[in-house]
Coordinates of C-alpha atoms in Angstrom, one line a residue:
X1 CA -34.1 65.5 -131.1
X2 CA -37.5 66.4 -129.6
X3 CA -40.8 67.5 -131.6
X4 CA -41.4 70.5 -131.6
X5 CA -43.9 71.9 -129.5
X6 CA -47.5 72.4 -131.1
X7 CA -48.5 76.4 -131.4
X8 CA -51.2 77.1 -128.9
X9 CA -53.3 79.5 -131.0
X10 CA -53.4 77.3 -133.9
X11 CA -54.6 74.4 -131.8
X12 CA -57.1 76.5 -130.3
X13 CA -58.1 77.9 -133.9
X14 CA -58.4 74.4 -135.1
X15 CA -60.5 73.0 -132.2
X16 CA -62.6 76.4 -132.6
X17 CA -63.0 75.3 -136.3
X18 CA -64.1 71.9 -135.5
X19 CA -66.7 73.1 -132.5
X20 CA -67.9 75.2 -135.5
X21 CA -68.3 72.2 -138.2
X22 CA -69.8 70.0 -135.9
X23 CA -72.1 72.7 -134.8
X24 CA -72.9 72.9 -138.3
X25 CA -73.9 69.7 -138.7
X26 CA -76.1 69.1 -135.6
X27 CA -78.1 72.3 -136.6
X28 CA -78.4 70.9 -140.2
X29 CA -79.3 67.3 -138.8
X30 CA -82.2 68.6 -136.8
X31 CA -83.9 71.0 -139.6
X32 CA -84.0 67.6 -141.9
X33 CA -87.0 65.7 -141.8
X34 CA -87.6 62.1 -140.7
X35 CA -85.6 59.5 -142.5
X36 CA -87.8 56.7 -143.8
X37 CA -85.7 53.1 -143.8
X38 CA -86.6 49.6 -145.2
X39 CA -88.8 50.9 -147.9
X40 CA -89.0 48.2 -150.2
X41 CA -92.2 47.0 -151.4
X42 CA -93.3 43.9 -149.3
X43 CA -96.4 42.4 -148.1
X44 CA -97.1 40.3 -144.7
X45 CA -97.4 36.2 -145.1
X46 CA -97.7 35.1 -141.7
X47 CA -97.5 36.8 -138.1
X48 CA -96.4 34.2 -135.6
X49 CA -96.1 35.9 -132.1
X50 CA -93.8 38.7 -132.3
X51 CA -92.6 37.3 -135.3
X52 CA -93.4 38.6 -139.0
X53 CA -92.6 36.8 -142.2
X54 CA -92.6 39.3 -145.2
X55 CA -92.2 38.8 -148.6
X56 CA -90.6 41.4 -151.1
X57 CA -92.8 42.2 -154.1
X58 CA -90.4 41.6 -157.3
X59 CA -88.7 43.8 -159.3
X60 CA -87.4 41.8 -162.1
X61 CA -88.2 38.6 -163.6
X62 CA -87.9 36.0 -161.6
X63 CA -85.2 33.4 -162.4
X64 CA -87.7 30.4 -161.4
X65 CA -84.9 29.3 -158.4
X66 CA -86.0 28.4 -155.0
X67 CA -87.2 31.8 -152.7
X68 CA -84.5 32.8 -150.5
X69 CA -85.3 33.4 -146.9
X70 CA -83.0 35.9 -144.7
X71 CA -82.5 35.5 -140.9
X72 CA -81.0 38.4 -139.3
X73 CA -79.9 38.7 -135.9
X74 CA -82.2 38.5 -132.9
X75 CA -80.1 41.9 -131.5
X76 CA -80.5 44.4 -134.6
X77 CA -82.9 45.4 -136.1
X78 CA -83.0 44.0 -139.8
X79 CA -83.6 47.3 -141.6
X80 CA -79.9 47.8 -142.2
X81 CA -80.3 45.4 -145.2
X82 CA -82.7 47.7 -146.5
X83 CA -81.3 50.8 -145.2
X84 CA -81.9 52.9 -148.3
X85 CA -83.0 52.5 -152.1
X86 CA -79.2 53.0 -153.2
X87 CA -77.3 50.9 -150.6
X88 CA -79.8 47.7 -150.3
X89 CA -78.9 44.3 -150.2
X90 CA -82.3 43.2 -150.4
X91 CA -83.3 45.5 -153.4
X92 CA -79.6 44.1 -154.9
X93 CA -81.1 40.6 -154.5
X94 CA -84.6 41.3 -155.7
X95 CA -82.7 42.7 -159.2
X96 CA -81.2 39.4 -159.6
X97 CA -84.8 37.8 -160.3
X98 CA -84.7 36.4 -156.6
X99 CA -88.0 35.5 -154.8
X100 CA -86.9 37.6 -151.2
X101 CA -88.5 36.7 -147.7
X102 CA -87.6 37.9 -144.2
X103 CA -88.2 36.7 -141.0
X104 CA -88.2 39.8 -138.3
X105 CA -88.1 38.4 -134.9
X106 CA -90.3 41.6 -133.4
X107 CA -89.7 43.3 -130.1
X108 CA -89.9 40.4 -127.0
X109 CA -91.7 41.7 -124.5
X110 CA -92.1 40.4 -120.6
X111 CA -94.5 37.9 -121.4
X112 CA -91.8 36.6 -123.5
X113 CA -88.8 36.2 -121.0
X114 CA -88.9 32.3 -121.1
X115 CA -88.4 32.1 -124.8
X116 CA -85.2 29.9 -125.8
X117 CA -82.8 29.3 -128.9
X118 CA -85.8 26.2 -129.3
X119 CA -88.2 28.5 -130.1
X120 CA -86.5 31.1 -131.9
X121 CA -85.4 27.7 -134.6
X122 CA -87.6 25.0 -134.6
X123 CA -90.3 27.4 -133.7
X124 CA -90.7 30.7 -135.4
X125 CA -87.8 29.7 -138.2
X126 CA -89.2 26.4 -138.8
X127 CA -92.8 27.5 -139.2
X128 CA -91.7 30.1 -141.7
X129 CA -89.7 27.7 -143.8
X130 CA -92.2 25.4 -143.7
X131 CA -94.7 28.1 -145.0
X132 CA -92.5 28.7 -147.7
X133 CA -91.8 25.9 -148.6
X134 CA -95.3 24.7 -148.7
X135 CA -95.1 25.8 -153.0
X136 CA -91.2 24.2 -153.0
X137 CA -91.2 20.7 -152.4
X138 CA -90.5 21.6 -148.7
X139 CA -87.0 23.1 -149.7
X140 CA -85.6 26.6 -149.8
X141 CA -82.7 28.9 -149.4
X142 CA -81.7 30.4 -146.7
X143 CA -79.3 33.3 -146.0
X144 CA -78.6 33.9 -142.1
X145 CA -76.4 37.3 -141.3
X146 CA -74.2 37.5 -138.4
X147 CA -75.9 35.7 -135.0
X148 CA -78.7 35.3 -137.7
X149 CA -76.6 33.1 -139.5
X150 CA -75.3 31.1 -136.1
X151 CA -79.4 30.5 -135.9
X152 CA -79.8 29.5 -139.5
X153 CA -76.4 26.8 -139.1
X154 CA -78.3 25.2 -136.4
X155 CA -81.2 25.0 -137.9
X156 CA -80.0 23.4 -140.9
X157 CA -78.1 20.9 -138.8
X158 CA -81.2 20.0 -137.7
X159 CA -83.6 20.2 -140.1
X160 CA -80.7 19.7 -143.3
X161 CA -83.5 17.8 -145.5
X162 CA -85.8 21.3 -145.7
X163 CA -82.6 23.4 -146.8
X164 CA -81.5 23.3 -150.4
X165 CA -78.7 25.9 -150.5
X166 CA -77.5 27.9 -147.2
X167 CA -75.1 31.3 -147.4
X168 CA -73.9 32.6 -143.9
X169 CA -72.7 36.0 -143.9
X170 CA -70.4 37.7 -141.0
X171 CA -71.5 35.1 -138.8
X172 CA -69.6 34.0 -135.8
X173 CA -69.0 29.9 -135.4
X174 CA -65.8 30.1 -133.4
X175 CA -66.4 32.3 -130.6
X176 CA -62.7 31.6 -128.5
X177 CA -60.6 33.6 -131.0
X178 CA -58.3 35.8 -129.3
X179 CA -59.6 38.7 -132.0
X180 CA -63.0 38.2 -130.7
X181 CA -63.5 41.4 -128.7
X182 CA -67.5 40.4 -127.9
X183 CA -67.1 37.0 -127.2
X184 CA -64.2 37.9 -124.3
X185 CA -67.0 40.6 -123.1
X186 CA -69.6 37.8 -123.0
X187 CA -67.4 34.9 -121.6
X188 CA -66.2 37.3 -118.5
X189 CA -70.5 38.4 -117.5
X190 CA -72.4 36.3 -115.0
X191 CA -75.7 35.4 -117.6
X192 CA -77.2 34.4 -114.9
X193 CA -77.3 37.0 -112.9
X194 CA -78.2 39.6 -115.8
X195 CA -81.2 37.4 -116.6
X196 CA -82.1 37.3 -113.5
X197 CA -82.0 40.9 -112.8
X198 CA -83.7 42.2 -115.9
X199 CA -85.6 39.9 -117.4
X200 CA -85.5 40.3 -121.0
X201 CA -82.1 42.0 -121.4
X202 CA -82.2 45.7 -122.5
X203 CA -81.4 46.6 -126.0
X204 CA -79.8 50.1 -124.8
X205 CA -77.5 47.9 -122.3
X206 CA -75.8 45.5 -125.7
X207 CA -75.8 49.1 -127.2
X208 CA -73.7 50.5 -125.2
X209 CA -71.7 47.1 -125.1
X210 CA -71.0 47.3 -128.7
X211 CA -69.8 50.8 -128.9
X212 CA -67.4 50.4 -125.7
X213 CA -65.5 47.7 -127.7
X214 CA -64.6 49.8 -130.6
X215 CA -65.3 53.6 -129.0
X216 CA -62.7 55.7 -131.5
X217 CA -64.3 53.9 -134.3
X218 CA -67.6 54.2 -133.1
X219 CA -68.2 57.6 -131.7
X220 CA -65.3 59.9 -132.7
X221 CA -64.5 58.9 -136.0
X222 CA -67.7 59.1 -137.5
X223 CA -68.8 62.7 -135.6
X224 CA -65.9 63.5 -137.7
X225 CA -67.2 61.9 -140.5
X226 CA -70.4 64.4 -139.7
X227 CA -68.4 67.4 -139.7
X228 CA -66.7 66.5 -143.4
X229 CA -70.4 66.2 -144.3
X230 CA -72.0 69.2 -142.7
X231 CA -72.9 70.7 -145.9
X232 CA -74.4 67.7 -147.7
X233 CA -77.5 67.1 -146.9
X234 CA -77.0 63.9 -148.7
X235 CA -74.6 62.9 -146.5
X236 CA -76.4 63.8 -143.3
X237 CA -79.5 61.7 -144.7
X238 CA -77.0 58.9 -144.5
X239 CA -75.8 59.7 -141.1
X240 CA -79.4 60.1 -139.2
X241 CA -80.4 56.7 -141.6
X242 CA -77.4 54.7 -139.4
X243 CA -77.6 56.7 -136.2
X244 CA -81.4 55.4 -136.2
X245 CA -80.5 51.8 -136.8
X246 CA -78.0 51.7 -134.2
X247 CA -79.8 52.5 -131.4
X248 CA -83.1 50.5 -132.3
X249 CA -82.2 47.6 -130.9
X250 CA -84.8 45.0 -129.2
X251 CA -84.9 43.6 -125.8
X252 CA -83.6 40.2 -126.1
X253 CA -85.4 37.2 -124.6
X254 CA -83.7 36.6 -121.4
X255 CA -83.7 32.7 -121.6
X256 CA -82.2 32.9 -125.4
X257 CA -79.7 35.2 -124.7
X258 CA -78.8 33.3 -121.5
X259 CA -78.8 29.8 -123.7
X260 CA -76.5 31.7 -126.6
X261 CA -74.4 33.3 -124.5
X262 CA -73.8 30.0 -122.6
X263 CA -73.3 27.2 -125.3
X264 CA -71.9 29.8 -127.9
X265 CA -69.4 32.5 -126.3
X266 CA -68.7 30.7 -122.7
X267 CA -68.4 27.1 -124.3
X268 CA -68.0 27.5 -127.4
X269 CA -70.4 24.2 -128.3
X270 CA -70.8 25.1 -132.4
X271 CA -66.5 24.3 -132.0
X272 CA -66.0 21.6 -129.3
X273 CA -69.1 20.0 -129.9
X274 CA -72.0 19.3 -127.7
X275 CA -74.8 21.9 -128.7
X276 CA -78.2 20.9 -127.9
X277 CA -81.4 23.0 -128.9
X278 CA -84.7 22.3 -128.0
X279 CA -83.6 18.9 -126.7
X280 CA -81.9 17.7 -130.0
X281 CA -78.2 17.9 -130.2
X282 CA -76.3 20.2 -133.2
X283 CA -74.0 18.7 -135.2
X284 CA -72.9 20.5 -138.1
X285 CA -71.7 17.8 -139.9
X286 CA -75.2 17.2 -141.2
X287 CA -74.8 20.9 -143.1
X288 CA -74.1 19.3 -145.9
X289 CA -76.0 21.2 -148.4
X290 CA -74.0 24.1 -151.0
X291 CA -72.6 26.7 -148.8
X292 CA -71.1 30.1 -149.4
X293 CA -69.8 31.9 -146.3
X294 CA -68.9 35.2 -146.9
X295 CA -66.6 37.4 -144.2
X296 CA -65.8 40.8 -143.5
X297 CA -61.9 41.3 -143.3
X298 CA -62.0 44.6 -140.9
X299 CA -64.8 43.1 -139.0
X300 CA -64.4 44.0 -135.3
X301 CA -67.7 42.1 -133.9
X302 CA -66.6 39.0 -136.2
X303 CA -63.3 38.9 -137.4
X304 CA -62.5 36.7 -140.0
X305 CA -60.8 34.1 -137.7
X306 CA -64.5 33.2 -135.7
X307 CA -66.3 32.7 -139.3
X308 CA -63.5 30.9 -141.1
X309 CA -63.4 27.8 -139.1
X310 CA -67.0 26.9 -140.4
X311 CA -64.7 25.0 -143.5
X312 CA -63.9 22.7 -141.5
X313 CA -66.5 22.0 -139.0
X314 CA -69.5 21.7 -141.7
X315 CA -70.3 18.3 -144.0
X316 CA -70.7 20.2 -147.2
X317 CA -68.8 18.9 -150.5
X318 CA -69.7 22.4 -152.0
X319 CA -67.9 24.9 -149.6
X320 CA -67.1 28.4 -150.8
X321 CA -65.7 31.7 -149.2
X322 CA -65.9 35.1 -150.5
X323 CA -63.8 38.2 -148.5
X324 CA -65.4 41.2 -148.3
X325 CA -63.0 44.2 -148.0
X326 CA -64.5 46.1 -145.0
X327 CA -66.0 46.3 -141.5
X328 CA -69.5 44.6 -140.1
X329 CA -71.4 47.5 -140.9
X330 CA -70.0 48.1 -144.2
X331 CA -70.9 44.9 -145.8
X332 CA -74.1 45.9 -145.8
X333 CA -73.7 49.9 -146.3
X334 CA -70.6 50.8 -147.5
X335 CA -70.2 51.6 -151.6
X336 CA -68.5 48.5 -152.1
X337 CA -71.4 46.9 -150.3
X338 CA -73.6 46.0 -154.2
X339 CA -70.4 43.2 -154.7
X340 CA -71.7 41.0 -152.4
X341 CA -75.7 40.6 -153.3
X342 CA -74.0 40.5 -157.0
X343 CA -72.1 37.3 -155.7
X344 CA -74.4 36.0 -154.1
X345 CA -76.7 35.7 -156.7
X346 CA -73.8 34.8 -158.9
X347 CA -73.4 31.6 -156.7
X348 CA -77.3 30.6 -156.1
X349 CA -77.3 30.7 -160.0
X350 CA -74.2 28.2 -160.4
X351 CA -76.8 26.0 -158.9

């Protein structure tokens, strides 16, 4: 039995239809006015390089627990946790009466090229913890997100005593997984030869990188998504909000890049052992502080089977896991996006 045969003039009324919509909502997209993100109240601590320590001004009573520092990724921006007043992780976490800080790793420039995964930890991380710290008894909480949290694992395997409680969020610790689209991109380049041709490598070129993996998802289906929303300006708020974090991606230090593409995606180091930063070698047996690592089960740049294996690999008694029902983006974004600052400052509190 064969299908039968779509009719041509109803395709061609329904394409016509869609050229229409998505006509629509360009036109409506560029008669809206700038989109404003990471508006939350915060104030500067410390400038180190091209590095910026903030601190978010409270906006409940504090619940007296250690401040919590965030360490985002070196390749994104870390506006997306402040993306917009409604969907905000950090204004989620401020609610809960906890004292917020950020580390933003700036824009590298040339003069930056010889940077390495030393100075992005024991450098411009440790000096900001120790800053904090300073009014702690040395000892704070940290929360790293995706490669942010690969940085803040190291970093507490070296420095475990200046760490009280750690939470690692969609962040990638066994890079050979067979559902690790990335990590096969990143173990099949020559990094040296990209380093050595560039520099500092080019935001726009990991842009286009991360969109080839998943291109249906991440060009199609959410043009469509702009053409169900042509007539809600609401809506198209949140599109230009995303569409302006995606592509405002840094430059990335050439010598860190080629050190984390080297011992992390070709070698896999945090998983076979062997990772040495700034001359000290990483062992994440000495993570032995409370940890709470929470995954995103439709993740396509970390699926659940590259953060998973941290259960085993880390020295903590106090190991938890929390699934979040959705993609990458949408743990941070999506309307079921409030569960998991809610549970996170459930879990700091158990403590």
């Amino acid at each position: 039995m064969t299908a039968a045969r779509p009719d041509p003039q109803a395709l061609a009324a329904e394409i016509g239809e869609f050229q229409r919509r998505l006509a629509t909502g360009l036109g409506a997209l560029s008669r809206l006015p700038p989109v404003e993100l990471a508006t939350a109240p915060r104030e500067v601590v410390q400038r180190d390089g091209k590095a910026t320590l903030y601190r978010y001004r409270s906006v409940a009573k504090p619940s007296g627990g250690p401040p919590l520092l965030i360490v985002f990724a070196l390749v994104n921006r870390p506006t997306v946790l402040d993306l917009q007043p409604d969907r905000s992780l950090i204004r989620r976490l401020l609610a809960a009466g906890i004292d917020v800080y950020l580390l933003d790793w700036g824009s590298p420039d040339r003069g930056d090229r010889h940077l390495g995964l030393a100075d992005y930890t024991l450098g411009f991380l440790h000096r900001a913890v120790e800053r904090i710290g300073a009014g702690h008894h040395g000892r704070i909480d940290l929360l790293g997100v995706c490669q942010g949290g690969t940085l803040a694992l190291v970093y507490a395997s070296l420095e475990p005593a200046r760490i009280r409680r750690l939470v690692t969020m969609v962040t990638p610790v066994d890079f050979g997984t067979p559902e690790n689209l990335l990590a096969k991109w990143a173990r099949g380049i020559d990094v040296d030869l990209l380093v050595d041709t560039f520099g500092n490598v080019p935001g726009e070129l990991l842009n286009f990188t991360f969109v080839s993996l998943m291109p249906f998802r991440l060009t199609l289906q959410k043009y469509l998504a702009l053409v169900d929303g042509a007539d809600d300006p609401r809506q198209l708020e949140n599109f230009l909000r995303m569409e302006r974090w995606i592509f405002d991606s840094p430059d990335q230090a050439g010598q860190a890049f080629r050190e984390f593409v080297r011992q992390f995606f070709q070698e896999n180091r945090l998983v076979r052992g062997g990772a040495v930063v700034g001359g000290r070698p990483v062992d994440l047996r000495r993570v032995t502080m409370p940890l709470l690592n929470i995954y995103a089960t439709q993740d396509h740049l970390v699926p659940p089977s590259a953060s998973r294996p941290l259960a085993g690999l880390v020295g903590s008694r106090d190991y938890e896991e929390l699934a979040f029902d959705g993609g990458h983006i949408g743990i941070y974004v999506s309307s079921r996006a409030h569960a998991v600052p809610t549970a996170i400052a459930a879990w700091l509190g158990r403590r």
